[in-house]
XYZ file of C-alpha atoms in Angstrom:
571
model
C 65.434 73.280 86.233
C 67.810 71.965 83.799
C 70.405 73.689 82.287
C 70.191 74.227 78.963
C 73.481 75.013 76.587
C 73.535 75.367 72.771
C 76.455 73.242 71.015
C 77.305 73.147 67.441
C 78.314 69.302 66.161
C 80.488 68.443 64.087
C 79.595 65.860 61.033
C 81.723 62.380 60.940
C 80.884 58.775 60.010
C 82.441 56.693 62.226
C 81.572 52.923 62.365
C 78.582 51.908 63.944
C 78.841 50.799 67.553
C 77.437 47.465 68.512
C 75.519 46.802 71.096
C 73.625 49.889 71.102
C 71.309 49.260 73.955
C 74.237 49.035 76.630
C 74.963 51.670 79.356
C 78.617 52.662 79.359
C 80.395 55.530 80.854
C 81.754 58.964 79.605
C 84.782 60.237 80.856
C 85.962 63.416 79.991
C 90.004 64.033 79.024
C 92.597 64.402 81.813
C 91.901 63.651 85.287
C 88.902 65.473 85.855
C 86.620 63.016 87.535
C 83.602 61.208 85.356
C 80.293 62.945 84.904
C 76.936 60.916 83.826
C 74.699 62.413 81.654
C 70.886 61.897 80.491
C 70.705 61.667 77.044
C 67.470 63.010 75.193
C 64.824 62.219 73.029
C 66.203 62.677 69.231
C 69.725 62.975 70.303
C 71.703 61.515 67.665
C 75.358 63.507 67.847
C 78.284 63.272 69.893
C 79.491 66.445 70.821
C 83.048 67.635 71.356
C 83.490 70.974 72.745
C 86.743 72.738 74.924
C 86.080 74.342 77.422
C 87.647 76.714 79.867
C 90.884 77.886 77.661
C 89.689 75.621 74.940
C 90.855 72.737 76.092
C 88.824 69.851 77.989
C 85.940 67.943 75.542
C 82.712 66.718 76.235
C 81.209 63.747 73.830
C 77.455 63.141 74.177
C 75.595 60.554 71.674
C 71.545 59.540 71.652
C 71.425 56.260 69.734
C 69.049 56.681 66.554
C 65.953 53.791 68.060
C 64.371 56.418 70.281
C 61.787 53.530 70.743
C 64.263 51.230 71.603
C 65.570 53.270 74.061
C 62.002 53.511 75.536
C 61.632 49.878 76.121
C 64.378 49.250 77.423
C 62.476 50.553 80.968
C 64.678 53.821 81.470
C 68.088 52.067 80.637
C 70.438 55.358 80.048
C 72.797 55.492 76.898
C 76.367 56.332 77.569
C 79.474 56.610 75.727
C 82.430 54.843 77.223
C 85.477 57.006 76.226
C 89.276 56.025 77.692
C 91.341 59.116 78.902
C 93.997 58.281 75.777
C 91.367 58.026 73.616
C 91.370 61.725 71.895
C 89.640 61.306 68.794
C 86.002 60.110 67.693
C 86.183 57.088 66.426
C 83.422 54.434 66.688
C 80.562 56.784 67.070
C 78.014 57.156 65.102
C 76.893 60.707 63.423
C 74.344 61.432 61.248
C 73.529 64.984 59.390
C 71.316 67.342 61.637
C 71.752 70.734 62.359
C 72.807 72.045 66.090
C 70.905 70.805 69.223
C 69.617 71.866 72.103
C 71.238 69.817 75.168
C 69.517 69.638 78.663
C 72.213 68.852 80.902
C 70.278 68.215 84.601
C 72.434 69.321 87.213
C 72.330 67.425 90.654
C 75.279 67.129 92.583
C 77.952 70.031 93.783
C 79.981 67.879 91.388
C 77.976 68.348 88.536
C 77.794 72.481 89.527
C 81.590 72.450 88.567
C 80.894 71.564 84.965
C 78.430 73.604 84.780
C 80.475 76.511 85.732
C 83.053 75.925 83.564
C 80.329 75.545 80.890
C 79.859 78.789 81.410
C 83.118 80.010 81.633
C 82.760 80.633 85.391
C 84.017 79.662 88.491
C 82.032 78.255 91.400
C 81.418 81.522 93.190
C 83.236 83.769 91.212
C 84.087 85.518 87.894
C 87.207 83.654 85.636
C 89.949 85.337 85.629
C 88.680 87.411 89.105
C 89.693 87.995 92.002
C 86.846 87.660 94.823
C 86.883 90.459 96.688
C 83.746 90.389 98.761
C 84.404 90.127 102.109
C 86.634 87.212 102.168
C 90.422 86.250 100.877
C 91.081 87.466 97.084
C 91.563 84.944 95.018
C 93.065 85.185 91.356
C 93.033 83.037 88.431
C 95.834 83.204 85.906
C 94.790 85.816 83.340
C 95.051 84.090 79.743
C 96.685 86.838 78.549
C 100.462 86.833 78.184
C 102.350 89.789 79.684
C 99.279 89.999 82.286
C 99.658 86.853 84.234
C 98.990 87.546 87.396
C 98.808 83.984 89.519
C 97.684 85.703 92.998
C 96.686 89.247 90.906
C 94.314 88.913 93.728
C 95.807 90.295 96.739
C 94.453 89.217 100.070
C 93.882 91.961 102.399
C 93.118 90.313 104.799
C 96.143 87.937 104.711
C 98.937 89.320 103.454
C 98.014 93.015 103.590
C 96.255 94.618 106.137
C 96.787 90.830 108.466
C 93.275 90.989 109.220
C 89.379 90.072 107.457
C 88.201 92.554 105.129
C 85.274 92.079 107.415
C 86.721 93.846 109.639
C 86.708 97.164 106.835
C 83.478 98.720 107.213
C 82.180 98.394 103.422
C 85.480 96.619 101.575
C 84.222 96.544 98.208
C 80.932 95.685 98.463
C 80.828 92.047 97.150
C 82.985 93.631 93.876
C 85.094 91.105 91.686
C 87.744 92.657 90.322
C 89.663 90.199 87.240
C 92.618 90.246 86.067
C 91.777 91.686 82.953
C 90.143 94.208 84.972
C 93.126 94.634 86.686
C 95.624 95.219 83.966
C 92.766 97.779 82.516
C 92.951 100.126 85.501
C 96.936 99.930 85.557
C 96.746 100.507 81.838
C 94.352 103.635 82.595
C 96.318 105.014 85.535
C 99.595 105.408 83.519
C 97.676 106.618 80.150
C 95.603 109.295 82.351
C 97.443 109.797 85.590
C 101.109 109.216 85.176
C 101.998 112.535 83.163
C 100.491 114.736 85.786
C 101.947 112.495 88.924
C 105.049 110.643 87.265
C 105.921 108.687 90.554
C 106.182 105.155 89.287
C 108.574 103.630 87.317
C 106.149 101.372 85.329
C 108.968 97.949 85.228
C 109.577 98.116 88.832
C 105.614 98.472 89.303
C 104.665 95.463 87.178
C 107.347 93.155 88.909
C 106.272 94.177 92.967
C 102.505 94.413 91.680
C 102.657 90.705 90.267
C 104.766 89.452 93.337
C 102.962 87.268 96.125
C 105.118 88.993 98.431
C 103.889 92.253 98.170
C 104.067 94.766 101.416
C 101.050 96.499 102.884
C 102.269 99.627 101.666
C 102.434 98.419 98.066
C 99.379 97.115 98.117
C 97.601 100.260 99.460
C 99.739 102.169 96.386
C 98.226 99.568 94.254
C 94.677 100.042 95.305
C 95.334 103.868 95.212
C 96.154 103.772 91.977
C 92.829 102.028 90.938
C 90.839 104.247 92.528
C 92.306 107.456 90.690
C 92.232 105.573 87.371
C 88.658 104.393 87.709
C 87.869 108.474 88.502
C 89.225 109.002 84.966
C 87.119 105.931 83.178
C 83.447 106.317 82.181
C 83.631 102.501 82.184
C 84.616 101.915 85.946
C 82.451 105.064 87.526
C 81.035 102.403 89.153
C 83.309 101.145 91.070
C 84.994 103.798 92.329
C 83.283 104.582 95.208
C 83.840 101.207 96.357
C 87.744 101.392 95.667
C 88.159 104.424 97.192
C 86.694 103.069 100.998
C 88.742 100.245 100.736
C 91.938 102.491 99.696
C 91.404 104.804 102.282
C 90.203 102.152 104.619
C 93.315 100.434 104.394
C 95.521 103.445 104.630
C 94.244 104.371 107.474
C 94.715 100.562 109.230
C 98.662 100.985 107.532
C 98.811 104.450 109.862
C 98.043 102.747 112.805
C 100.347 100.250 112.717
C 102.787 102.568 111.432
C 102.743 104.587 114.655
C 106.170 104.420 116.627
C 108.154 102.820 113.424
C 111.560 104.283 112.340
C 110.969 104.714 108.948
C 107.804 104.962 106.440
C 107.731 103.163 103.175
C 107.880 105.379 100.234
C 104.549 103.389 98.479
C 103.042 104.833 101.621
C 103.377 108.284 101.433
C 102.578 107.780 97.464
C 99.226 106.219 98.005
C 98.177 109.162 100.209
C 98.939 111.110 97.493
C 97.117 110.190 94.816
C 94.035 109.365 97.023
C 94.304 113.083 98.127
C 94.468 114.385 93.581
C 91.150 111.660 93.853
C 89.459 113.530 96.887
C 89.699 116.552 95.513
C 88.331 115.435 91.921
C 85.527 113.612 93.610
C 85.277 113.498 97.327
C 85.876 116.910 99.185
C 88.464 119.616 99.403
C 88.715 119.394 103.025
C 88.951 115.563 102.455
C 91.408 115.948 100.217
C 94.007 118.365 102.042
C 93.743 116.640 105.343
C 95.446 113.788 102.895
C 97.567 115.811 101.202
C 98.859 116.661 104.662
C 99.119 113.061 105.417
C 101.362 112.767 102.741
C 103.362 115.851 103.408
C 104.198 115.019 107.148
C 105.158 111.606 106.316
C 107.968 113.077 104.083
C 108.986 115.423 107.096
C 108.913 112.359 109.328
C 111.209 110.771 106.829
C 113.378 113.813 105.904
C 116.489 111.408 105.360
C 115.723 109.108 102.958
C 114.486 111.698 100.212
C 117.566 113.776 100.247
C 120.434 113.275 97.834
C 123.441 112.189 99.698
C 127.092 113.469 98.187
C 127.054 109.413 96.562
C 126.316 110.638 92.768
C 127.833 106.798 91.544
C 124.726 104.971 92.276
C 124.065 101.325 90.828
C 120.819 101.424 88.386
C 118.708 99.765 90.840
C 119.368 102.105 93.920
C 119.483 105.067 91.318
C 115.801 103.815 90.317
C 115.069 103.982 93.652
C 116.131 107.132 94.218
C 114.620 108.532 91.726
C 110.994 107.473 92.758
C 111.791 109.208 95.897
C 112.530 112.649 93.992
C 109.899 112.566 92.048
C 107.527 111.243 95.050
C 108.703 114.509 96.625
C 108.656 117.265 94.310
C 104.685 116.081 93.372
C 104.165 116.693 97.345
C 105.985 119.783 96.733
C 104.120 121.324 93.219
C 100.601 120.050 95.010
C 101.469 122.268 98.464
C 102.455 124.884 96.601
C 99.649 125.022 94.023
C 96.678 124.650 96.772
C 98.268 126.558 99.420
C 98.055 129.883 96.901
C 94.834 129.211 96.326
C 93.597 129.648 99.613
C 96.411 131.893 101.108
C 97.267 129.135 103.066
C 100.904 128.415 104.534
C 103.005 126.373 102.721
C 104.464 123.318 103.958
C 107.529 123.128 102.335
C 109.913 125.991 102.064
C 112.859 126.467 99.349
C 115.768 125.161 101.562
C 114.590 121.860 99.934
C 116.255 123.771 96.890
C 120.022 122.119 97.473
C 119.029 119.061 99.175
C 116.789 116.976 96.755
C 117.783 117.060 93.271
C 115.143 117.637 89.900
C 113.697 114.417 88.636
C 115.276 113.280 85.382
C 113.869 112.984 82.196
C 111.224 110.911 81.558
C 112.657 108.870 78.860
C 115.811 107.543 81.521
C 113.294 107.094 84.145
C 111.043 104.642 82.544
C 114.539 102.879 80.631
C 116.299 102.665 83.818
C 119.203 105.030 82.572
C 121.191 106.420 85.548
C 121.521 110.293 85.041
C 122.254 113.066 87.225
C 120.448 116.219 87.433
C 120.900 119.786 88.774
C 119.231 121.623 91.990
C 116.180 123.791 91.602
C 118.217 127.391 91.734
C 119.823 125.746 88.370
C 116.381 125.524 86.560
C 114.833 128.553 87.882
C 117.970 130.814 87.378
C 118.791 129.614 84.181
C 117.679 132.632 80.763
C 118.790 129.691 78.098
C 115.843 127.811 76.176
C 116.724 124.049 77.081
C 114.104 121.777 77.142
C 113.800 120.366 80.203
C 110.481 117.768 80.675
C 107.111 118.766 81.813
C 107.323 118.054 85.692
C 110.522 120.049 85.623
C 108.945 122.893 84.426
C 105.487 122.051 86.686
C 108.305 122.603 89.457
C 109.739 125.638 88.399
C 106.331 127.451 87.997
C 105.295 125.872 91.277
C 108.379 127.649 92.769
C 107.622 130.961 91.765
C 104.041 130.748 92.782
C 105.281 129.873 95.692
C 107.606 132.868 95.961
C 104.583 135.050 95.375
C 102.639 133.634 98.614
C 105.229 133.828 100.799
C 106.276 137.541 99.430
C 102.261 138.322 100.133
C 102.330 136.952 104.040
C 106.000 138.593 104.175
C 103.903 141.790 103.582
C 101.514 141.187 105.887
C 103.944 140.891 108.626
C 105.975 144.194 107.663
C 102.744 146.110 107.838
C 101.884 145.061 111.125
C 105.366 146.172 112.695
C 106.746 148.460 110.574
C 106.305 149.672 107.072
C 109.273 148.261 104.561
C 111.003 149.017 101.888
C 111.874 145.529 101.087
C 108.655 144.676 99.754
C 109.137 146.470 96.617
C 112.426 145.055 96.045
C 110.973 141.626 96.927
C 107.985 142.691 94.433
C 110.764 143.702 91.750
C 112.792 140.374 91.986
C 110.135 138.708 91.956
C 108.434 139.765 89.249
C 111.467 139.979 86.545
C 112.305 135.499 87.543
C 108.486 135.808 86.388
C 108.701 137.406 83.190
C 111.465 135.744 82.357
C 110.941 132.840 83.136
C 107.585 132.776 80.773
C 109.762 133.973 78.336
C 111.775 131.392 78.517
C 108.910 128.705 78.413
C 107.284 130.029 75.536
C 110.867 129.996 73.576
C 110.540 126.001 75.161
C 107.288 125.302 74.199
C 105.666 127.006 71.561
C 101.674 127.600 71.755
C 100.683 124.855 69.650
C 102.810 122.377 71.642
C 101.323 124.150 74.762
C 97.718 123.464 73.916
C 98.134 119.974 73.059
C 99.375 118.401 76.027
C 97.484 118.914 79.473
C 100.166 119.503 81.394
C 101.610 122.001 79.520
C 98.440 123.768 78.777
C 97.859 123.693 83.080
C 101.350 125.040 83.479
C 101.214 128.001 80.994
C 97.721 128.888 82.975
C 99.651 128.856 85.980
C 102.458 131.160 84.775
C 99.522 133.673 83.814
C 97.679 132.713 86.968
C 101.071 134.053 89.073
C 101.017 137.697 86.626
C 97.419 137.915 88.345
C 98.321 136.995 91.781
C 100.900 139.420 91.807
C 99.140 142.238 90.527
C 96.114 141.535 93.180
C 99.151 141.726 95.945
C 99.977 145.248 94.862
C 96.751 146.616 94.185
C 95.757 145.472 97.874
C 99.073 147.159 98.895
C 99.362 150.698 97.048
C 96.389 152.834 98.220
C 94.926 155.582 95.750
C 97.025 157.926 97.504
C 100.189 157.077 97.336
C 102.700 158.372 95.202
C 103.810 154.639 93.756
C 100.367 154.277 92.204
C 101.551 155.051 89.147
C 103.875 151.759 89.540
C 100.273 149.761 89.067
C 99.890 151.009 85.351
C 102.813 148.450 83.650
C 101.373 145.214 86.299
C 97.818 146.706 84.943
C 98.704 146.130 81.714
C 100.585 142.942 82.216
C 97.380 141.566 83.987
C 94.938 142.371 81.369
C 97.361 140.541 78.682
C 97.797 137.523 80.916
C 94.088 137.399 81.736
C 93.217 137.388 78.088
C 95.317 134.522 77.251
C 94.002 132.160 79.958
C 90.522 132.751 78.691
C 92.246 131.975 75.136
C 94.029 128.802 76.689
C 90.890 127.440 78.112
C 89.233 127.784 74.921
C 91.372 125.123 74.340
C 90.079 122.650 77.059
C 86.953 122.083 74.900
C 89.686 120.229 72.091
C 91.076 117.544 74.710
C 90.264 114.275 76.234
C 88.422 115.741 79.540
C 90.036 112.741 81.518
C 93.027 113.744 80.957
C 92.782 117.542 82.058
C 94.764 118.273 85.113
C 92.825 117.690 87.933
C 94.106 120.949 89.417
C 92.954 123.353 86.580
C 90.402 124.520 88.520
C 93.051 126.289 90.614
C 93.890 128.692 87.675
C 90.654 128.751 86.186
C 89.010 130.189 89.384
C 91.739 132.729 90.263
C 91.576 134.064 86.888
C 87.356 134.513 87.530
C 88.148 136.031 90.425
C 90.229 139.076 88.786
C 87.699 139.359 86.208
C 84.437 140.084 89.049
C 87.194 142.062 91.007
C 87.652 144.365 88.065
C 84.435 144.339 86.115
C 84.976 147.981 85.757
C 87.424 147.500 83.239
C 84.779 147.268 80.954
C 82.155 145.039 78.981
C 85.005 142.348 76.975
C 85.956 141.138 80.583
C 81.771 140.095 81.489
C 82.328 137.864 77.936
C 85.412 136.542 79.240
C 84.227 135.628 82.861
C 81.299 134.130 80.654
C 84.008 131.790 79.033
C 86.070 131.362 81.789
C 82.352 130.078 84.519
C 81.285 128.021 81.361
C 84.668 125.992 81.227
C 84.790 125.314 85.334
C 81.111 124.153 84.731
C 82.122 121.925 82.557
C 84.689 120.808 84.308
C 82.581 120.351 86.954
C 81.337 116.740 85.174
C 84.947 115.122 85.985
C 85.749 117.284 89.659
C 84.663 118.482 92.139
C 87.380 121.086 93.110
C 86.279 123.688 91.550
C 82.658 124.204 93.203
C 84.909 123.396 96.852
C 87.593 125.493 95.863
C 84.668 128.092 95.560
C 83.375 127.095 98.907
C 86.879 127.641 100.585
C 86.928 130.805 102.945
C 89.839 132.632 101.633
């Protein structure tokens, strides 16, 4: 069947051509090869319309004798138009409204112009990359500052050196554009960036546009995708898809990975956000055997993310460097905040404390501005208010969480060989950095700031969260019996205050874009549920707040999955 496309005209009186009867030919502008056309029955109008970038024009014409055109045995009408020729002249309009033009379609040529009539392709979307099952191929996006000539990475070619074939599902036939493209970066460092600040966003744009990218860039790249489509209501879709080619292609990196020197730092990146992305959507399990990916890669690579005694760094190594730090310490504040959790073992102890430096602000990250931080003992030790930035203080509270599970398996141990004093002066120590520091966040960051911003609102939980950890630590220690029961009454009372104000803090989830909740607030959220069914006997107002507390990790339950396999985890 014909095609059939709708095209306005516009009204002119040029002279009238002689000759009318005679067959010419229509070339269209440039050197884009000639086309003939059929012209139809009441076709009086030449029309001129740009296509593909608005640019290119197409001049049809029916003569007005539509019986002359009949007796003439079939004899076709064309238009004879010269590639300098850009204007109109010499053809013949009269006034009628817009036509309908059926252009028949024959030859693969002819399927060309057709695509571009409809602003497509031959076999694939403009502006898009194809990425179904074959090379990726990328058009230049028309929009300036997202030019992307080869957006399109090929997998198979420059990435993973082999057919995406050869990937069990690859992305099942999907075309990602360009646009498409610079709409899932855009959504990744709206959404994700602030809870895993890893990438400085210049540096980003110029490897991500590059034809020369590495495999482990573009497995970061991909990565990044798939956690920003888990944050979109407009590309649910394709997640699923994203996320077996991500992992996929991770897994192919590994392999060839095995026996090398040194890992890429993109590497051990992309493993971690496809492990935040497992656990929102996927599977804990999933998720913490990539996690642990992540984290032994770092071990592997020890070296390279410790600061040297070189603090006179050019900007471009100090850039580096600092994607590194950071790269680390979200390893760090996601081992720490899972492992206590589940009671698990951490991977990471605190002699990283004097070897890898904080990350700096986020303002001289993203400029580019060289500046040198302090050590972690600086920022937990510290009793003055100075505002630090948000992953700084996500690292400090990770810290002391972390102080809290080991203190609890230090405990265990003592009480196997021999009973201890030193757990009540671990206890003690611990618990005054704890107050204090809280104190000193809440001089930082008043409440209102607090419960604006997601990650400030998931690190005060988690400041509360460690009040209830350590309280659960000494109840399970001090037996009714024993004469330092009466020690339970202040942590009792400090409990019951903290509890209360995570229940008041996740009132507060309700007022805030849900993509942009921490993915991890289900960590908090269900260790604060758990003290209130431990202790329902402290009376009626705690069932209500276990009410509100269930209610918000059900509705959380629409953009993660961690909390139901958090709940699932044998602790």
């Amino acid at each position: 069947m014909p095609q059939s496309v709708d095209l306005s005209v516009k009204s002119s009186t040029p002279p009238a051509r002689q000759n009318p009867g005679a067959a010419v030919q229509v070339r269209p502008e440039g050197d884009r090869p000639a086309y003939p056309y059929v012209l139809q029955q009441h076709a009086k109008n030449v029309v001129v319309e740009k296509f593909a970038t608005l640019e290119g024009t197409l001049l049809q014409q029916q003569q007005q004798q539509q019986q002359q055109q009949q007796n003439q045995n079939g004899n076709i009408n064309t238009i004879t138009i010269s590639p300098e020729d850009t204007t109109i002249e010499g053809l013949t309009f009269n006034d009628h409204g817009p036509l309908t033009w059926d252009f028949p379609i024959t030859t693969d040529e002819d399927n060309s112009l057709h695509d571009l009539c409809q602003g497509t392709a031959t076999g694939t979307a403009s502006g898009g990359s194809s990425l179904d099952g074959g090379s990726v191929q990328a058009s230049t996006s028309p929009i300036q500052g997202f030019e992307t000539p080869s957006d399109g990475v090929s997998f198979p070619d420059t990435v993973l050196g082999r057919k995406m074939s050869e990937l069990s599902d690859g992305l099942d036939g999907i075309n990602i554009s360009n646009l498409m493209q610079a709409d899932l970066d855009q959504l990744y460092f709206d959404r994700v960036h602030s809870f895993a600040p890893v990438l400085q966003q210049r540096r980003y744009f110029s490897w991500a546009r590059s034809m020369a990218k590495t495999e482990a860039q573009s497995c970061l790249r991909y990565a990044m995708w798939t956690l920003a489509a888990s944050v979109s209501a407009h590309y649910q879709n394709i997640g699923g898809s994203l996320y077996r080619y991500t992992r996929q292609a991770l897994e192919s990196l590994d392999s060839k990975c095995m026996g090398l020197a040194m890992t890429e730092m993109e590497q051990v990146q992309a493993w971690l956000l496809l492990a935040i992305h497992e656990f929102m959507c996927v599977d804990f399990s999933r998720g913490w055997v990539s996690a642990g990916r992540a984290f032994r890669l770092i071990q592997l690579n020890w070296l390279q993310y410790s600061d040297g005694t070189d603090v006179t760094l050019t900007q471009t190594d100090w850039v580096d460097a600092e994607q590194k730090r950071r790269t680390f310490w979200l390893a760090y504040c996601l081992d720490r905040f899972v492992s206590v959790r589940n009671n698990s073992p951490m991977t990471f102890s605190e002699e990283v404390m004097n070897r890898i430096r904080l990350p700096a602000p986020e303002i001289e990250f993203q400029n580019e501005q060289p500046t040198l931080t302090g050590f972690l003992p600086d920022a937990v030790g510290t009793r003055d208010a100075i505002v630090t930035s948000t992953f700084t203080e996500c690292i400090v509270v990770a810290t002391i969480i972390g102080r809290a599970l080991t203190h609890r398996q230090q405990s265990i141990v003592d009480n196997i060989y021999v009973e201890s004093q030193g757990f009540w002066d671990r206890h003690k120590w611990i618990n005054a950095t704890l107050i204090q520091k809280i104190d000193v966040f809440s001089r930082n960051y008043p409440l209102g700031v607090q419960e604006a911003d997601p990650m400030l609102l998931f690190i005060s939980m988690m400041w509360r969260t460690t009040v209830l950890y350590m309280y659960q630590l000494l109840k399970a220690v001090v037996h009714p019996a024993d004469e330092k029961r009466t020690v339970l009454t202040d942590y009792t009372r400090q409990s019951t205050i903290a509890a209360k104000e995570i229940v008041n803090l996740t009132n507060k989830l309700s007022q805030l874009n849900s993509f942009k909740v921490h993915p991890l607030t289900p960590i908090p959220l269900s260790l604060c549920a758990e003290f209130f069914v431990s202790y329902h006997e402290l009376g009626d107002t705690y069932s209500k707040q276990l009410q509100d507390i269930t209610e918000a990790m059900h509705g959380l339950m629409s953009f993660s999955n961690l909390g139901p396999g958090l709940g699932a985890y044998s602790r």
